[in-house]
Amino acid sequence: MSTPRTPGAPRPADGPRPTLAGATRGRLLFGGDYNPEQWPEQIWQDDVRLMREAGVTSVTVGVFSWSRLEPRPGERNFGWLDRLLDLLHDNGVGVVLATPTASPPPWLGRLHPETLPRDADGHVEWWGGRQHFSPSSTTYRRHAAAITEDLAARYARHPALTMWHINNEYCTYDHGDEAAAAFRRWLRERYRTLDALNDAWCTAFWGQEHDSWDGVLPPRRTHYLKNPAQVLDFRRFTSDMLLECFTAERDIVTRHTPHLPVTTNFMPLWEGQDAWRWAAEEDVVSVDLYPDPRDPLAGARHGALVQDLTRSQASGPWMLMEQAASAVNWRGVNHPKPRGLNRLWSLQAVARGADAVCCFQWRQSRQGAEKFHSAMLGHAGERSRTFQEVKRIGADLARLAPHVTGTAVPAGIAVLHDWHSWWASDQEARPSTRFGLPDLLHAWHRALMEGHLTTDFAHPEHDLSGYRLVVVPQLYLLTDAAIDNLLAYVRRGGTLVSGFHTGVADRDDRIRPGGMDARLRELFGIRVLHEWWPLETGETVACAGFTGTLWSEEIEPADPDETIPYEGGELDGLPAVLRRGRAWYVSTLPEPAALRSLLTRIAADAGVHPVLAGLPPAVEAVRRGELLFLLNHGGAPVTVAVPGTHTDLLTGTAVTGEVALGRHGAAVLRP
């Protein structure tokens, strides 16, 4: 049996845990979700033939198969899955076997309506879609454990099995009665007493003091604004309830197959999970990534951010669980990927640390809600442009695998991000709703990416000693431990640069005296932070040498070593940017070119330099191990100067002095 532990706590040191390397076995995994239960079995033979042709090495099976595996309560139908796994193994395709618990069968909701989630208005979310389960429901958990137990017992020794995939895209909120009871239990464990809860939630505001635990509820519909501390704790609670569901199933499959890694797929930069805490519970960190192909350069920026974040959560190689081979089906207008873009973005993932590149899905569905979502093998069949590009990607990955699998992506910069701070900042009543934290993360990461500076992400309480520069786009909420960590980092000689509205609140969303923690004000050289001055949409503020957007602040400085002032208006002459020693504070969001210039200057002073100098604007350069990835996200061919002689592993040709990159082209150079 697995050792009991608190969900979210690091696994006990009872020996090495399985890793992605155990599943890849020296290969880059390539494939995607495979849903053969949607098709007659005679189609399966054609599927495996084309998988071999495309270089597919791995498929994820069974994600939404609960109703097929358990058509009636307690009945098991494994025959089709037996035949499928045997067929895949015979054709050299490894299997990531999913527990099917993201989509309970209709009979579970019909017989046990308490398993169905309710929204904040009390409306039931019925079966007919997916994710229709309450993570707090003991009945749901019991049935999920039973199907997981039988699945793991049956296939633990099957030679096709390489990894477990638990559930799918955990994202369910529940405000119902069973969730309310679980929320009260969670709060009692956190606060112990009602007095402590009332203090943490400041229920004295609007006279909301609780006299009994029975009166404590999830944040349901209110006449006016909800209590932001209550909402913050409910988000923490929901992340923890979902994590309990994950760890329960993970422990079952681990007991049967302790040698196999376990994963579940994150959604990119999704607000609902504390992904730092979740990643500590996974053997393999995986993510689903769907940039919009209408703007390939913006899509590349979004992809790079998510890939850097996922690699950092994994502390090494990670898995791209889902991407689209071409168009998706859930945007207002769903554009296909232009020629070469699927290959380019797949190579970008490998450049930034992925050892597995997979799609949703293998064969495009003919019916159902995702019949217009593209697949590796689409409606047009094997002669389609998309499938021909899939084959090219498979060949590329096979060539790269011996040189790249398991290698690291070096980074001298850490970008700090914390889900609790995001949850706290994303409240109804705040100085400005014109932007959210993801906008700031994208803006700051874009500036670093366009400066060809590779970044990791880190939690503000992580060990930061391995980085020369730490960047804080915004951390509205900072714990005392996080503040102490940042101060110690700067004292040890690190360089810190922070964006606006940082260090404002403590862990209970209580505003710190002075509107910013006093220790941080001293660090940055701020005597008084008089006012926050958010800007309207399209409004800007002039600063010496650049234009600021989104936000500004009325700061009275305290002997800073350097300032860049506002020019004109209410804040004329006051610092827009100020530095004391190695600590910088930026009280607005500089326009993109200005932010890039500022951060590359600060990075250079800290000893961090671009991967490669003199690159065309749309070209991305990333080092992984000994390899240099050059990716052209622009719409026109370019030539890139590269010192020395290299071999382009994608073509096998020698490169001396320069390399030509076509539209959406790439080169992977080995010295």
XYZ file of C-alpha atoms in Angstrom:
671
model
C 0.000 0.000 0.000
C 1.151 3.560 -0.606
C 2.143 5.646 2.415
C -0.665 7.989 3.568
C 0.181 11.662 3.249
C -1.429 15.059 3.131
C -2.540 15.852 -0.448
C -0.196 18.376 -1.970
C 2.700 17.524 0.359
C 5.877 16.261 -1.365
C 6.085 12.516 -1.765
C 8.035 10.676 0.929
C 11.657 9.829 0.209
C 11.022 6.076 -0.119
C 13.190 5.593 -3.190
C 13.380 7.168 -6.630
C 10.123 7.912 -8.386
C 9.476 7.052 -12.032
C 10.265 9.810 -14.522
C 9.398 10.747 -18.061
C 12.694 9.183 -19.135
C 11.316 5.790 -18.143
C 8.444 6.246 -20.582
C 10.431 7.788 -23.438
C 13.233 5.189 -23.327
C 15.505 7.468 -25.301
C 12.812 8.608 -27.726
C 10.811 11.775 -28.028
C 7.242 10.608 -27.525
C 5.030 11.533 -30.461
C 1.343 10.814 -30.883
C -1.869 11.896 -29.285
C -5.211 11.042 -27.714
C -6.690 7.967 -29.371
C -10.427 7.348 -29.036
C -11.044 4.146 -31.012
C -14.296 3.420 -29.162
C -15.844 5.991 -31.536
C -15.024 3.758 -34.531
C -15.704 0.214 -35.783
C -12.851 -2.143 -34.923
C -11.967 -2.695 -38.575
C -10.767 0.928 -38.611
C -8.149 0.131 -35.944
C -5.934 -1.769 -38.367
C -5.837 1.255 -40.644
C -5.039 3.449 -37.646
C -1.966 1.475 -36.590
C -0.724 1.298 -40.184
C -0.846 5.067 -40.468
C 0.618 5.524 -36.974
C 3.677 3.549 -38.062
C 3.889 5.635 -41.223
C 3.720 8.870 -39.205
C 6.331 7.810 -36.661
C 3.838 7.714 -33.780
C 5.429 6.211 -30.667
C 2.733 6.856 -28.033
C -1.035 7.255 -27.754
C -3.248 8.161 -24.801
C -6.184 5.789 -24.485
C -9.374 5.675 -22.452
C -9.748 9.322 -21.406
C -13.543 9.406 -21.841
C -14.336 5.694 -21.807
C -16.027 5.211 -18.404
C -19.466 4.523 -19.891
C -17.908 1.958 -22.262
C -15.861 0.290 -19.507
C -18.753 0.323 -16.986
C -21.981 0.436 -19.009
C -24.052 -0.344 -15.885
C -23.156 -0.041 -12.201
C -20.534 -2.619 -11.287
C -20.423 -4.218 -14.749
C -17.046 -4.331 -16.505
C -16.472 -4.348 -20.261
C -12.701 -4.645 -20.833
C -12.656 -6.863 -23.927
C -12.366 -4.050 -26.454
C -9.554 -2.424 -24.466
C -7.711 -5.762 -24.237
C -7.777 -6.088 -28.012
C -6.760 -2.465 -28.524
C -3.719 -2.587 -26.230
C -2.580 -5.852 -27.794
C -2.863 -4.316 -31.259
C -0.934 -1.199 -30.306
C 1.826 -3.197 -28.628
C 2.160 -5.496 -31.643
C 2.700 -2.391 -33.778
C 5.296 -0.756 -31.534
C 3.065 1.981 -30.132
C 3.277 2.648 -26.379
C 0.164 3.415 -24.353
C -0.501 6.172 -21.837
C -3.553 4.691 -20.141
C -6.035 7.182 -18.740
C -8.404 6.758 -15.855
C -11.786 7.721 -17.345
C -13.029 9.698 -14.369
C -13.333 13.120 -16.051
C -16.626 12.071 -17.620
C -18.827 9.850 -15.423
C -21.463 7.735 -17.173
C -25.020 9.106 -17.188
C -26.193 6.387 -14.795
C -23.975 7.822 -12.023
C -25.674 11.216 -12.110
C -29.115 9.672 -12.577
C -28.771 7.275 -9.638
C -26.664 9.612 -7.497
C -27.595 13.231 -8.238
C -25.387 14.333 -5.331
C -22.388 13.633 -7.580
C -23.403 16.453 -9.931
C -21.823 19.895 -9.339
C -23.792 23.075 -8.751
C -22.734 26.548 -9.803
C -22.779 29.664 -7.603
C -26.457 30.219 -8.484
C -27.430 26.690 -7.416
C -27.915 25.369 -10.946
C -27.074 21.701 -11.505
C -24.507 20.882 -14.184
C -25.978 17.762 -15.796
C -24.419 14.947 -17.753
C -24.260 15.340 -21.520
C -20.954 17.195 -21.635
C -17.961 16.328 -19.468
C -16.421 17.227 -16.080
C -19.896 16.773 -14.567
C -18.716 15.622 -11.155
C -18.388 17.176 -7.731
C -14.828 16.708 -6.479
C -16.173 16.797 -2.902
C -18.694 14.006 -3.491
C -17.871 10.848 -1.533
C -20.079 8.842 -3.904
C -18.217 10.099 -6.963
C -14.889 9.390 -5.300
C -15.951 5.854 -4.381
C -17.026 4.992 -7.921
C -13.932 6.687 -9.426
C -11.686 4.649 -7.137
C -13.474 1.414 -8.067
C -13.075 1.784 -11.844
C -9.472 2.962 -11.373
C -8.692 -0.044 -9.153
C -10.038 -2.532 -11.680
C -8.349 -0.782 -14.605
C -4.968 -0.769 -12.839
C -5.268 -4.385 -11.699
C -6.113 -5.600 -15.191
C -3.423 -3.747 -17.167
C -0.578 -3.385 -14.660
C 1.532 -5.964 -16.472
C 0.489 -5.219 -20.038
C 3.645 -4.613 -22.104
C 2.079 -1.688 -23.997
C 1.604 0.369 -20.820
C 4.224 3.125 -20.365
C 2.490 5.776 -18.236
C -0.742 6.609 -16.400
C -2.855 9.674 -17.159
C -5.306 10.557 -14.358
C -8.647 12.155 -15.259
C -8.369 15.063 -17.730
C -8.036 18.842 -17.395
C -9.259 19.096 -13.802
C -11.434 22.224 -13.769
C -14.680 21.561 -11.892
C -16.065 24.009 -9.329
C -18.902 22.944 -7.049
C -20.944 25.222 -4.755
C -23.458 22.565 -3.648
C -24.327 21.270 -0.190
C -21.757 18.475 -0.025
C -19.106 20.925 -1.212
C -20.256 23.348 1.501
C -19.772 20.679 4.178
C -16.338 19.845 2.805
C -15.471 23.564 2.654
C -16.327 23.904 6.358
C -14.102 20.915 7.203
C -11.284 22.438 5.159
C -11.684 25.806 6.932
C -11.768 24.212 10.394
C -8.496 22.469 9.627
C -6.984 25.739 8.373
C -8.240 28.128 11.076
C -9.219 25.856 13.992
C -11.623 28.407 15.514
C -14.452 30.617 14.311
C -12.703 33.634 15.802
C -9.660 32.950 13.600
C -11.888 32.524 10.546
C -13.780 35.732 11.272
C -10.482 37.569 11.644
C -8.983 36.132 8.446
C -12.119 36.980 6.458
C -12.660 40.362 8.183
C -16.320 39.472 8.664
C -16.683 42.613 10.762
C -17.005 44.362 7.401
C -20.726 44.578 6.555
C -21.534 42.720 9.786
C -20.950 39.180 8.524
C -19.466 37.580 11.680
C -20.237 33.878 11.883
C -21.596 32.527 15.161
C -21.624 28.908 13.957
C -19.715 26.832 11.437
C -23.075 25.812 9.976
C -23.472 29.322 8.571
C -20.251 29.179 6.556
C -20.922 28.570 2.856
C -19.106 28.645 -0.462
C -19.343 32.040 -2.174
C -22.810 31.752 -3.682
C -24.851 34.484 -5.336
C -24.983 37.667 -3.277
C -26.886 40.911 -3.691
C -23.653 42.883 -4.021
C -19.925 42.195 -3.839
C -18.735 38.922 -2.328
C -16.213 38.796 0.508
C -12.863 38.589 -1.347
C -11.148 36.617 1.444
C -13.953 34.041 1.320
C -13.565 33.779 -2.466
C -9.794 33.407 -2.078
C -10.178 30.533 0.379
C -12.794 28.851 -1.819
C -10.335 28.879 -4.699
C -7.701 27.335 -2.433
C -10.237 24.756 -1.267
C -11.328 23.847 -4.802
C -7.738 23.321 -5.922
C -7.197 21.081 -2.893
C -10.381 19.052 -3.460
C -9.445 18.381 -7.063
C -5.938 17.484 -5.927
C -7.362 14.974 -3.450
C -9.214 13.329 -6.346
C -5.992 13.168 -8.359
C -3.848 11.775 -5.546
C -6.456 9.135 -4.650
C -6.407 7.709 -8.176
C -2.663 8.186 -8.482
C -2.077 6.163 -5.335
C -4.195 3.320 -6.688
C -2.298 3.007 -9.967
C 1.050 3.519 -8.216
C 0.309 0.609 -5.892
C -0.177 -1.647 -8.924
C 2.642 -0.193 -11.057
C 5.227 1.534 -8.855
C 7.667 1.515 -11.787
C 5.455 3.616 -14.103
C 5.155 7.428 -14.049
C 1.847 9.201 -13.460
C 0.617 12.494 -14.915
C -2.451 14.629 -15.404
C -2.725 17.426 -17.938
C -2.736 21.068 -16.921
C -4.530 23.666 -18.975
C -2.180 26.507 -19.929
C -1.890 29.190 -17.266
C -5.275 28.181 -15.855
C -6.498 29.970 -12.748
C -8.202 27.064 -11.003
C -5.257 24.970 -9.804
C -2.264 25.842 -7.654
C -0.031 24.211 -10.227
C 3.123 24.491 -8.105
C 1.475 22.316 -5.482
C 0.036 19.947 -8.082
C 3.341 19.518 -9.914
C 4.970 18.272 -6.705
C 2.495 15.360 -6.806
C 3.173 14.326 -10.408
C 5.919 12.139 -11.812
C 5.499 13.828 -15.191
C 4.193 17.371 -15.638
C 2.105 17.759 -18.774
C 0.119 20.575 -20.355
C -2.374 21.202 -23.162
C -1.457 24.137 -25.386
C -3.579 25.767 -28.092
C -2.184 29.128 -29.312
C -4.281 30.952 -31.893
C -2.777 30.386 -35.368
C -4.220 33.639 -36.735
C -1.155 35.441 -35.332
C 1.800 33.023 -35.415
C 4.136 35.420 -33.621
C 1.708 36.054 -30.750
C 1.029 32.327 -30.616
C 4.751 31.660 -30.316
C 5.009 34.124 -27.435
C 2.124 32.449 -25.625
C 3.609 29.029 -26.300
C 7.015 30.041 -24.986
C 5.530 31.348 -21.728
C 3.495 28.198 -21.091
C 6.427 25.964 -22.037
C 8.828 27.793 -19.701
C 6.281 27.606 -16.885
C 5.643 23.887 -17.437
C 9.356 23.064 -17.640
C 9.886 24.930 -14.390
C 7.058 23.052 -12.686
C 8.650 19.819 -13.890
C 12.198 20.876 -12.954
C 13.250 19.354 -16.247
C 11.722 17.605 -19.270
C 7.950 17.766 -19.570
C 5.128 16.512 -21.772
C 3.050 18.426 -24.293
C -0.062 16.303 -23.827
C -2.315 18.132 -26.297
C -1.977 20.557 -29.159
C -4.004 20.980 -32.331
C -2.749 19.600 -35.613
C -4.617 22.453 -37.275
C -7.847 24.265 -36.250
C -9.707 24.013 -32.951
C -13.497 24.185 -32.601
C -14.104 26.488 -29.631
C -13.064 29.965 -30.794
C -15.538 32.287 -32.458
C -13.708 31.782 -35.753
C -11.430 28.741 -35.962
C -8.550 29.209 -38.378
C -6.413 26.276 -39.506
C -2.678 26.369 -38.978
C -0.796 27.717 -41.999
C 1.638 25.411 -43.720
C 4.570 24.556 -41.465
C 3.177 26.101 -38.262
C 2.345 22.803 -36.562
C 5.922 21.656 -37.128
C 7.372 24.975 -35.945
C 5.379 25.019 -32.700
C 6.197 21.347 -32.065
C 9.896 22.137 -32.393
C 9.453 25.147 -30.102
C 8.125 22.824 -27.405
C 11.139 20.546 -27.780
C 13.475 23.549 -27.689
C 11.959 24.627 -24.379
C 12.245 21.242 -22.745
C 9.493 18.896 -23.970
C 10.389 15.225 -24.339
C 6.874 14.387 -25.547
C 4.905 16.153 -28.288
C 1.325 14.950 -28.626
C -1.959 16.125 -30.137
C -5.635 16.016 -29.526
C -6.394 13.780 -31.248
C -5.212 10.980 -33.567
C -8.323 10.500 -35.745
C -10.819 13.329 -36.152
C -14.265 12.573 -34.731
C -17.132 12.320 -37.204
C -19.771 13.220 -34.618
C -19.990 14.894 -31.243
C -18.960 18.274 -29.920
C -15.414 18.090 -31.336
C -16.049 16.909 -34.889
C -14.680 20.230 -36.183
C -11.576 20.055 -33.971
C -8.650 18.986 -36.138
C -6.674 15.783 -35.646
C -3.443 14.250 -36.844
C -5.549 12.210 -39.240
C -8.356 14.500 -40.308
C -11.511 14.108 -42.350
C -9.454 14.518 -45.545
C -7.482 11.376 -44.701
C -3.887 10.364 -45.266
C -3.400 12.478 -48.412
C -4.195 15.693 -46.591
C -1.607 18.407 -46.039
C -2.073 18.073 -42.275
C -1.217 14.372 -42.234
C 1.799 14.912 -44.488
C 3.051 17.541 -42.033
C 2.420 15.135 -39.152
C 4.675 12.599 -40.862
C 7.378 15.240 -41.242
C 7.171 16.092 -37.541
C 7.491 12.433 -36.633
C 10.627 12.143 -38.762
C 12.077 15.341 -37.249
C 11.556 14.099 -33.709
C 13.135 10.736 -34.495
C 16.248 12.536 -35.768
C 16.439 14.855 -32.756
C 15.767 12.289 -30.037
C 19.315 10.914 -29.583
C 20.690 14.430 -29.150
C 18.020 16.163 -27.082
C 16.092 13.726 -24.869
C 16.642 14.402 -21.182
C 18.780 17.498 -21.692
C 18.312 20.795 -19.845
C 17.370 24.310 -20.938
C 19.727 26.725 -19.145
C 18.241 29.950 -17.785
C 19.797 32.736 -15.725
C 16.477 34.514 -15.085
C 13.492 33.497 -12.972
C 10.024 34.990 -13.450
C 7.985 34.722 -10.246
C 4.387 33.544 -10.309
C 2.023 32.418 -7.553
C -1.549 31.220 -7.965
C -2.620 32.509 -4.529
C -1.534 36.009 -5.506
C -3.419 35.660 -8.792
C -6.563 34.517 -6.985
C -6.366 37.413 -4.544
C -5.754 40.034 -7.241
C -8.602 38.786 -9.432
C -11.417 40.135 -7.289
C -14.567 42.061 -8.173
C -13.686 45.368 -6.505
C -10.144 46.453 -7.323
C -8.464 49.602 -8.640
C -8.693 48.438 -12.258
C -10.418 45.597 -14.063
C -8.894 46.652 -17.400
C -6.293 43.880 -17.201
C -5.485 40.711 -15.313
C -2.321 39.013 -14.130
C -1.954 36.900 -17.318
C -1.702 40.133 -19.320
C 1.253 41.239 -17.191
C 2.947 37.836 -17.301
C 2.694 37.850 -21.072
C 4.001 41.412 -21.374
C 7.069 40.825 -19.181
C 7.833 37.378 -20.589
C 7.475 38.739 -24.125
C 10.043 41.439 -23.363
C 12.520 38.839 -22.143
C 11.799 36.453 -25.015
C 12.246 39.208 -27.609
C 15.528 40.056 -25.898
C 16.509 36.380 -26.508
C 16.800 35.809 -22.774
C 15.669 32.375 -21.656
C 13.686 32.263 -18.418
C 12.496 29.812 -15.835
C 9.485 30.412 -13.616
C 9.583 30.097 -9.834
C 7.393 30.461 -6.773
C 8.323 33.468 -4.612
C 9.261 31.131 -1.738
C 11.512 28.920 -3.914
C 15.297 28.899 -3.662
C 16.337 31.659 -6.082
C 20.087 31.465 -5.529
C 20.729 29.872 -8.933
C 19.493 32.933 -10.831
C 21.308 36.181 -11.550
C 18.058 38.064 -12.165
C 14.595 37.604 -10.645
C 11.633 39.296 -12.343
C 8.261 39.970 -10.685
C 5.621 41.095 -13.223
C 3.168 41.432 -10.326
C 2.679 39.707 -6.974
C -0.195 41.552 -5.310
C -0.224 39.059 -2.415
C 3.085 38.125 -0.803
C 3.507 36.059 2.338
C 6.055 37.097 4.939
C 8.154 34.087 3.948
C 8.150 35.223 0.318
C 9.178 38.766 1.245
C 11.972 37.467 3.453
C 13.101 35.266 0.549
C 13.267 38.211 -1.866
C 15.162 40.369 0.615
C 17.666 37.582 1.256
C 18.099 37.067 -2.490
C 19.056 40.715 -3.013
C 21.310 40.733 0.062
C 23.215 37.786 -1.428
C 23.921 39.798 -4.574
C 20.960 38.953 -6.799
C 19.192 41.518 -8.970
C 15.448 41.964 -8.520
C 13.076 43.911 -10.748
C 9.409 44.221 -9.802
C 6.316 45.488 -11.524
C 3.593 47.621 -9.986
C 1.022 46.727 -7.311
C 3.334 44.161 -5.718
C 3.527 43.323 -2.015
C 0.207 45.042 -1.346
C -1.585 42.311 0.634
C -0.764 39.525 3.087
C -1.952 35.905 2.809
C -5.481 36.814 3.972
C -5.792 39.623 1.395
C -5.322 42.190 4.164
C -3.728 45.384 2.839
C -0.325 45.906 4.391
C 0.265 49.240 6.180
C 1.376 51.870 3.697
C -0.162 50.053 0.704
C 3.054 48.061 0.181
C 5.030 46.040 2.678
C 7.439 48.363 4.520
C 10.393 46.026 3.898
C 9.799 46.191 0.170
C 9.400 49.963 0.224
C 12.790 50.239 1.890
C 14.291 47.765 -0.584
C 13.117 49.761 -3.614
C 13.698 53.237 -2.165
C 10.058 54.241 -1.663
C 9.264 56.540 1.273
C 5.511 56.816 0.639
C 3.256 55.198 -1.945
C 0.596 57.905 -1.970
C -1.872 56.688 -4.605
C -2.445 54.061 -7.265
C -3.360 55.740 -10.553
C -4.767 53.083 -12.928
C -5.202 54.115 -16.556
C -8.248 53.771 -18.758
C -8.208 51.530 -21.811
C -6.054 53.265 -24.407
C -4.835 55.873 -21.920
C -1.068 56.289 -21.543
C 1.325 58.221 -19.343
C 4.507 59.931 -20.542
C 7.797 58.945 -18.941
C 11.340 60.076 -19.729
C 12.213 58.038 -22.809
C 9.113 55.851 -23.058
C 5.337 55.637 -22.718
C 3.627 53.820 -19.852
C 0.361 51.886 -20.105
C -2.300 50.292 -17.840
C -1.162 51.773 -14.525
C 0.827 54.459 -12.725
C 1.623 55.259 -9.111
C 2.206 58.388 -7.041
C 5.489 57.553 -5.307
C 7.536 59.688 -2.955
C 11.097 58.326 -3.273
C 13.575 57.757 -0.424
C 17.102 58.282 -1.736
C 17.020 55.912 -4.724
C 20.196 55.419 -6.749
C 18.421 55.973 -10.055
C 15.011 57.126 -11.272
C 13.149 57.538 -14.533
C 10.466 60.203 -13.989
C 6.948 60.697 -15.230
C 6.654 63.711 -17.513
C 3.608 65.968 -17.369
C 0.249 65.445 -15.752
C -0.494 64.791 -12.111
C 2.668 62.725 -11.571
C 5.128 65.046 -13.315
C 8.642 64.577 -11.953
C 7.780 61.630 -9.711
C 9.552 58.312 -10.379
C 8.011 55.925 -12.873
C 10.996 53.622 -12.381
C 13.390 53.685 -9.462
C 16.381 51.633 -8.352
C 18.100 51.219 -5.032
C 21.183 49.038 -5.294
C 20.206 45.836 -7.114
C 16.455 46.288 -6.635
C 14.286 47.923 -9.315
C 10.635 48.963 -9.123
C 8.584 49.771 -12.247
C 5.343 51.566 -11.372
C 3.782 51.400 -14.835
C 3.838 48.990 -17.764
C 6.271 50.386 -20.335
C 5.352 49.919 -23.972
C 6.813 46.635 -25.374
C 10.025 48.020 -26.886
C 10.766 50.078 -23.779
C 10.172 47.169 -21.415
C 12.423 44.979 -23.557
C 15.140 47.626 -23.529
C 14.902 48.110 -19.765
C 14.978 44.394 -18.949
C 17.814 43.551 -21.326
C 19.836 46.381 -19.800
C 19.156 45.150 -16.262
C 19.916 41.562 -17.318
C 23.226 42.572 -18.884
C 24.219 44.408 -15.708
C 23.389 41.210 -13.809
C 25.545 39.137 -16.159
C 22.780 37.550 -18.255
C 23.155 37.918 -22.016
C 21.115 36.926 -25.104
C 21.382 33.406 -26.465
C 22.508 34.856 -29.791
C 23.038 38.483 -30.798
C 21.821 40.238 -33.940
C 18.765 38.077 -34.614
C 15.911 39.171 -36.905
C 12.868 40.339 -34.911
C 10.670 37.250 -35.433
C 13.391 34.653 -34.876
C 13.505 32.786 -31.567
C 16.785 31.326 -30.317
C 16.864 28.768 -27.501
C 19.653 26.529 -26.258
C 18.866 23.044 -25.014
C 21.852 20.990 -24.001
C 24.459 21.457 -26.703
C 21.875 22.301 -29.356
C 20.839 25.718 -30.654
C 17.236 25.932 -31.873
C 16.467 28.729 -34.351
C 12.758 29.214 -35.054
C 11.368 31.695 -37.572
C 7.918 32.850 -36.462
C 7.737 35.478 -39.187
C 5.905 35.344 -42.473
C 9.007 35.717 -44.679
C 12.304 33.832 -45.092
C 15.304 35.177 -43.170
C 19.020 34.536 -42.886
C 20.598 34.238 -39.432
C 24.287 34.688 -38.720
C 25.714 31.898 -36.545
C 29.399 31.902 -35.564
C 31.342 28.748 -36.366
C 30.375 25.524 -38.111
C 27.397 23.404 -37.116
C 25.282 20.526 -38.367
C 21.583 21.152 -38.849
C 20.063 17.995 -37.371
C 16.802 18.539 -39.258
C 18.505 18.303 -42.651
C 21.852 16.689 -41.868
C 23.677 19.500 -43.690
C 26.673 21.520 -42.550
C 26.096 25.182 -41.625
C 28.961 27.665 -41.598
C 28.525 31.332 -40.732
C 24.830 31.625 -41.480
C 21.650 29.616 -41.839
C 18.609 30.299 -44.022
C 15.201 29.876 -42.421
C 12.124 29.709 -44.587
C 8.695 31.024 -43.646
C 7.833 29.225 -40.390
C 11.150 27.454 -40.835
C 13.514 26.028 -38.250
C 17.047 24.789 -37.769
C 18.487 22.759 -34.917
C 22.238 23.279 -34.836
C 24.762 20.987 -33.228
C 28.377 22.208 -32.918
